[in-house]
Amino acid sequence: MDDWDTVTKIGSKTTGGASQRETVVRGKAALNAAQRSGNIIGTEKKFATGNPTTKSAVEGQRLTKVDRSDDIVPVQKVNPEIGAAIRDRRSKDPYKMTQSDLAKKVNAQANDIKTLESGQAIKNQALLNKVARVLKISPKTGKPVDEEPAKASSSKK
């Protein structure tokens, strides 16, 4: 039997068959012994582990695409129009409150409300939704939202 008939694999399971069985080596000591004996050593790395229906190839393609892009993506900031709408709505009579009062109502810090109103805040949709709910404005446009939708009165006589 010459060296071409046996192959030593590391870290993979072998399947039985009619061909010459491959030896699986686990551990550094067994690997060193295989190298000293002069056997041919091949390594295979497992990528798909767990459920075989996972889409690991798609994930790899996405990561490759991210690696190849050299573009620096700017961080999304809150639209200044929305910040102005929050500031205007907060200062009007039925919702009249300070930045710290609004911050307490939405469980945030006053500095977060300040940066949100100035348009310098990094877009935090959760905070924006909370503020919009308290002030009854749209989180996308900053326009006031009616409290109750118009009900059609249909009276039967």
PDB file of C-alpha atoms in Angstrom:
ATOM      1  CA  MET A   1       0.000   0.000   0.000  1.00  0.00           C
ATOM      2  CA  ASP A   2       1.526   3.299  -1.025  1.00  0.00           C
ATOM      3  CA  ASP A   3       0.876   6.843   0.167  1.00  0.00           C
ATOM      4  CA  TRP A   4      -1.769   7.574  -2.487  1.00  0.00           C
ATOM      5  CA  ASP A   5      -4.208   5.063  -1.014  1.00  0.00           C
ATOM      6  CA  THR A   6      -4.617   6.575   2.471  1.00  0.00           C
ATOM      7  CA  VAL A   7      -5.638  10.095   3.329  1.00  0.00           C
ATOM      8  CA  THR A   8      -5.691  11.632   6.779  1.00  0.00           C
ATOM      9  CA  LYS A   9      -8.475  14.127   7.311  1.00  0.00           C
ATOM     10  CA  ILE A  10      -8.811  16.477  10.236  1.00  0.00           C
ATOM     11  CA  GLY A  11     -12.129  17.355  11.819  1.00  0.00           C
ATOM     12  CA  SER A  12     -14.575  15.659   9.476  1.00  0.00           C
ATOM     13  CA  LYS A  13     -16.528  12.437   9.665  1.00  0.00           C
ATOM     14  CA  THR A  14     -15.848   9.663   7.248  1.00  0.00           C
ATOM     15  CA  THR A  15     -18.446   7.703   5.389  1.00  0.00           C
ATOM     16  CA  GLY A  16     -18.073   4.020   4.836  1.00  0.00           C
ATOM     17  CA  GLY A  17     -17.944   2.739   1.304  1.00  0.00           C
ATOM     18  CA  ALA A  18     -16.123   0.467  -1.088  1.00  0.00           C
ATOM     19  CA  SER A  19     -13.138   2.790  -1.354  1.00  0.00           C
ATOM     20  CA  GLN A  20     -10.215   2.983   1.041  1.00  0.00           C
ATOM     21  CA  ARG A  21     -11.339   4.377   4.396  1.00  0.00           C
ATOM     22  CA  GLU A  22      -9.982   7.765   5.389  1.00  0.00           C
ATOM     23  CA  THR A  23      -8.540   8.288   8.845  1.00  0.00           C
ATOM     24  CA  VAL A  24      -9.895  11.107  10.960  1.00  0.00           C
ATOM     25  CA  VAL A  25      -7.390  12.705  13.277  1.00  0.00           C
ATOM     26  CA  ARG A  26      -8.588  14.613  16.329  1.00  0.00           C
ATOM     27  CA  GLY A  27      -6.068  16.420  18.460  1.00  0.00           C
ATOM     28  CA  LYS A  28      -2.588  17.786  18.054  1.00  0.00           C
ATOM     29  CA  ALA A  29      -0.771  14.633  19.203  1.00  0.00           C
ATOM     30  CA  ALA A  30      -2.445  12.468  16.556  1.00  0.00           C
ATOM     31  CA  LEU A  31      -1.714  15.095  13.908  1.00  0.00           C
ATOM     32  CA  ASN A  32       1.974  15.182  14.843  1.00  0.00           C
ATOM     33  CA  ALA A  33       2.125  11.385  14.733  1.00  0.00           C
ATOM     34  CA  ALA A  34       0.564  11.390  11.258  1.00  0.00           C
ATOM     35  CA  GLN A  35       3.090  13.974  10.081  1.00  0.00           C
ATOM     36  CA  ARG A  36       6.011  11.972  11.476  1.00  0.00           C
ATOM     37  CA  SER A  37       4.828   8.801   9.735  1.00  0.00           C
ATOM     38  CA  GLY A  38       4.869  10.622   6.403  1.00  0.00           C
ATOM     39  CA  ASN A  39       1.181  10.267   5.598  1.00  0.00           C
ATOM     40  CA  ILE A  40      -0.518  12.787   3.371  1.00  0.00           C
ATOM     41  CA  ILE A  41      -2.527  15.178   5.463  1.00  0.00           C
ATOM     42  CA  GLY A  42      -5.492  17.120   4.142  1.00  0.00           C
ATOM     43  CA  THR A  43      -7.631  19.487   6.131  1.00  0.00           C
ATOM     44  CA  GLU A  44     -11.241  20.370   5.482  1.00  0.00           C
ATOM     45  CA  LYS A  45     -13.100  23.068   7.332  1.00  0.00           C
ATOM     46  CA  LYS A  46     -16.759  22.628   8.099  1.00  0.00           C
ATOM     47  CA  PHE A  47     -18.910  25.654   7.333  1.00  0.00           C
ATOM     48  CA  ALA A  48     -22.423  24.265   7.499  1.00  0.00           C
ATOM     49  CA  THR A  49     -23.191  23.154  11.035  1.00  0.00           C
ATOM     50  CA  GLY A  50     -26.487  22.520  12.679  1.00  0.00           C
ATOM     51  CA  ASN A  51     -29.602  22.561  10.548  1.00  0.00           C
ATOM     52  CA  PRO A  52     -28.771  21.807   6.897  1.00  0.00           C
ATOM     53  CA  THR A  53     -31.653  23.974   5.728  1.00  0.00           C
ATOM     54  CA  THR A  54     -29.943  27.153   6.926  1.00  0.00           C
ATOM     55  CA  LYS A  55     -28.875  29.558   4.241  1.00  0.00           C
ATOM     56  CA  SER A  56     -25.188  29.843   5.108  1.00  0.00           C
ATOM     57  CA  ALA A  57     -24.213  30.424   1.470  1.00  0.00           C
ATOM     58  CA  VAL A  58     -26.425  33.504   1.345  1.00  0.00           C
ATOM     59  CA  GLU A  59     -24.856  34.813   4.536  1.00  0.00           C
ATOM     60  CA  GLY A  60     -21.395  34.317   3.053  1.00  0.00           C
ATOM     61  CA  GLN A  61     -22.395  36.210  -0.073  1.00  0.00           C
ATOM     62  CA  ARG A  62     -23.688  39.085   2.027  1.00  0.00           C
ATOM     63  CA  LEU A  63     -20.482  39.242   4.040  1.00  0.00           C
ATOM     64  CA  THR A  64     -18.411  39.169   0.869  1.00  0.00           C
ATOM     65  CA  LYS A  65     -20.432  42.048  -0.527  1.00  0.00           C
ATOM     66  CA  VAL A  66     -19.891  44.015   2.695  1.00  0.00           C
ATOM     67  CA  ASP A  67     -16.153  43.288   2.579  1.00  0.00           C
ATOM     68  CA  ARG A  68     -15.877  44.508  -1.000  1.00  0.00           C
ATOM     69  CA  SER A  69     -17.676  47.781  -0.405  1.00  0.00           C
ATOM     70  CA  ASP A  70     -15.336  50.624   0.413  1.00  0.00           C
ATOM     71  CA  ASP A  71     -18.129  53.118   0.870  1.00  0.00           C
ATOM     72  CA  ILE A  72     -18.474  54.859   4.186  1.00  0.00           C
ATOM     73  CA  VAL A  73     -22.163  54.977   4.962  1.00  0.00           C
ATOM     74  CA  PRO A  74     -23.190  58.106   6.869  1.00  0.00           C
ATOM     75  CA  VAL A  75     -25.213  57.619  10.025  1.00  0.00           C
ATOM     76  CA  GLN A  76     -28.909  58.424   9.621  1.00  0.00           C
ATOM     77  CA  LYS A  77     -29.932  61.475  11.579  1.00  0.00           C
ATOM     78  CA  VAL A  78     -33.380  62.720  12.484  1.00  0.00           C
ATOM     79  CA  ASN A  79     -34.952  64.995   9.898  1.00  0.00           C
ATOM     80  CA  PRO A  80     -34.708  68.622  11.140  1.00  0.00           C
ATOM     81  CA  GLU A  81     -38.334  69.168  10.099  1.00  0.00           C
ATOM     82  CA  ILE A  82     -39.427  66.484  12.561  1.00  0.00           C
ATOM     83  CA  GLY A  83     -37.287  68.104  15.269  1.00  0.00           C
ATOM     84  CA  ALA A  84     -38.923  71.464  14.602  1.00  0.00           C
ATOM     85  CA  ALA A  85     -42.369  69.842  14.686  1.00  0.00           C
ATOM     86  CA  ILE A  86     -41.584  68.267  18.067  1.00  0.00           C
ATOM     87  CA  ARG A  87     -40.352  71.609  19.421  1.00  0.00           C
ATOM     88  CA  ASP A  88     -43.416  73.480  18.111  1.00  0.00           C
ATOM     89  CA  ARG A  89     -45.903  70.900  19.363  1.00  0.00           C
ATOM     90  CA  ARG A  90     -44.227  70.724  22.785  1.00  0.00           C
ATOM     91  CA  SER A  91     -44.460  74.496  23.210  1.00  0.00           C
ATOM     92  CA  LYS A  92     -48.164  74.753  22.277  1.00  0.00           C
ATOM     93  CA  ASP A  93     -50.859  75.053  24.931  1.00  0.00           C
ATOM     94  CA  PRO A  94     -52.456  71.588  25.337  1.00  0.00           C
ATOM     95  CA  TYR A  95     -49.017  69.879  25.283  1.00  0.00           C
ATOM     96  CA  LYS A  96     -47.036  72.699  26.917  1.00  0.00           C
ATOM     97  CA  MET A  97     -44.087  71.118  28.723  1.00  0.00           C
ATOM     98  CA  THR A  98     -40.332  71.472  29.082  1.00  0.00           C
ATOM     99  CA  GLN A  99     -37.786  69.184  27.509  1.00  0.00           C
ATOM    100  CA  SER A 100     -37.188  67.502  30.860  1.00  0.00           C
ATOM    101  CA  ASP A 101     -40.956  66.952  31.353  1.00  0.00           C
ATOM    102  CA  LEU A 102     -41.198  65.334  27.920  1.00  0.00           C
ATOM    103  CA  ALA A 103     -38.110  63.254  28.700  1.00  0.00           C
ATOM    104  CA  LYS A 104     -39.740  61.958  31.887  1.00  0.00           C
ATOM    105  CA  LYS A 105     -42.910  61.032  30.008  1.00  0.00           C
ATOM    106  CA  VAL A 106     -41.011  59.011  27.384  1.00  0.00           C
ATOM    107  CA  ASN A 107     -38.489  57.583  29.878  1.00  0.00           C
ATOM    108  CA  ALA A 108     -35.452  59.269  28.291  1.00  0.00           C
ATOM    109  CA  GLN A 109     -32.907  61.914  29.208  1.00  0.00           C
ATOM    110  CA  ALA A 110     -33.460  65.624  28.609  1.00  0.00           C
ATOM    111  CA  ASN A 111     -30.299  65.733  26.492  1.00  0.00           C
ATOM    112  CA  ASP A 112     -31.838  63.132  24.141  1.00  0.00           C
ATOM    113  CA  ILE A 113     -34.876  65.374  23.622  1.00  0.00           C
ATOM    114  CA  LYS A 114     -32.609  68.381  23.069  1.00  0.00           C
ATOM    115  CA  THR A 115     -30.599  66.637  20.339  1.00  0.00           C
ATOM    116  CA  LEU A 116     -33.794  65.227  18.833  1.00  0.00           C
ATOM    117  CA  GLU A 117     -35.311  68.707  18.522  1.00  0.00           C
ATOM    118  CA  SER A 118     -32.127  70.183  17.061  1.00  0.00           C
ATOM    119  CA  GLY A 119     -31.942  67.514  14.344  1.00  0.00           C
ATOM    120  CA  GLN A 120     -28.458  66.400  15.440  1.00  0.00           C
ATOM    121  CA  ALA A 121     -29.610  63.124  17.016  1.00  0.00           C
ATOM    122  CA  ILE A 122     -28.794  59.779  15.482  1.00  0.00           C
ATOM    123  CA  LYS A 123     -32.069  58.265  14.357  1.00  0.00           C
ATOM    124  CA  ASN A 124     -33.566  56.284  17.226  1.00  0.00           C
ATOM    125  CA  GLN A 125     -36.939  55.082  15.993  1.00  0.00           C
ATOM    126  CA  ALA A 126     -38.053  53.806  19.405  1.00  0.00           C
ATOM    127  CA  LEU A 127     -37.509  57.196  21.058  1.00  0.00           C
ATOM    128  CA  LEU A 128     -39.055  58.987  18.097  1.00  0.00           C
ATOM    129  CA  ASN A 129     -42.164  56.781  18.320  1.00  0.00           C
ATOM    130  CA  LYS A 130     -42.529  57.442  22.065  1.00  0.00           C
ATOM    131  CA  VAL A 131     -42.244  61.206  21.614  1.00  0.00           C
ATOM    132  CA  ALA A 132     -44.688  61.116  18.698  1.00  0.00           C
ATOM    133  CA  ARG A 133     -47.192  59.143  20.775  1.00  0.00           C
ATOM    134  CA  VAL A 134     -47.037  61.630  23.663  1.00  0.00           C
ATOM    135  CA  LEU A 135     -47.292  64.706  21.413  1.00  0.00           C
ATOM    136  CA  LYS A 136     -49.749  63.028  19.002  1.00  0.00           C
ATOM    137  CA  ILE A 137     -47.712  63.691  15.867  1.00  0.00           C
ATOM    138  CA  SER A 138     -46.615  61.434  13.033  1.00  0.00           C
ATOM    139  CA  PRO A 139     -43.113  60.003  13.637  1.00  0.00           C
ATOM    140  CA  LYS A 140     -42.413  60.081   9.890  1.00  0.00           C
ATOM    141  CA  THR A 141     -43.636  63.542   8.913  1.00  0.00           C
ATOM    142  CA  GLY A 142     -44.038  65.423  12.196  1.00  0.00           C
ATOM    143  CA  LYS A 143     -47.549  66.521  11.276  1.00  0.00           C
ATOM    144  CA  PRO A 144     -50.260  66.459  13.952  1.00  0.00           C
ATOM    145  CA  VAL A 145     -52.383  63.330  14.061  1.00  0.00           C
ATOM    146  CA  ASP A 146     -56.071  63.493  14.898  1.00  0.00           C
ATOM    147  CA  GLU A 147     -56.804  61.991  18.274  1.00  0.00           C
ATOM    148  CA  GLU A 148     -59.973  60.261  17.142  1.00  0.00           C
ATOM    149  CA  PRO A 149     -60.713  59.278  13.566  1.00  0.00           C
ATOM    150  CA  ALA A 150     -63.858  60.835  12.172  1.00  0.00           C
ATOM    151  CA  LYS A 151     -66.779  58.592  13.015  1.00  0.00           C
ATOM    152  CA  ALA A 152     -69.534  58.306  10.497  1.00  0.00           C
ATOM    153  CA  SER A 153     -72.798  58.753  12.287  1.00  0.00           C
ATOM    154  CA  SER A 154     -75.403  56.560  10.782  1.00  0.00           C
ATOM    155  CA  SER A 155     -78.659  56.847  12.623  1.00  0.00           C
ATOM    156  CA  LYS A 156     -81.583  54.715  11.650  1.00  0.00           C
ATOM    157  CA  LYS A 157     -85.007  56.286  11.906  1.00  0.00           C
TER     158      LYS A 157
END
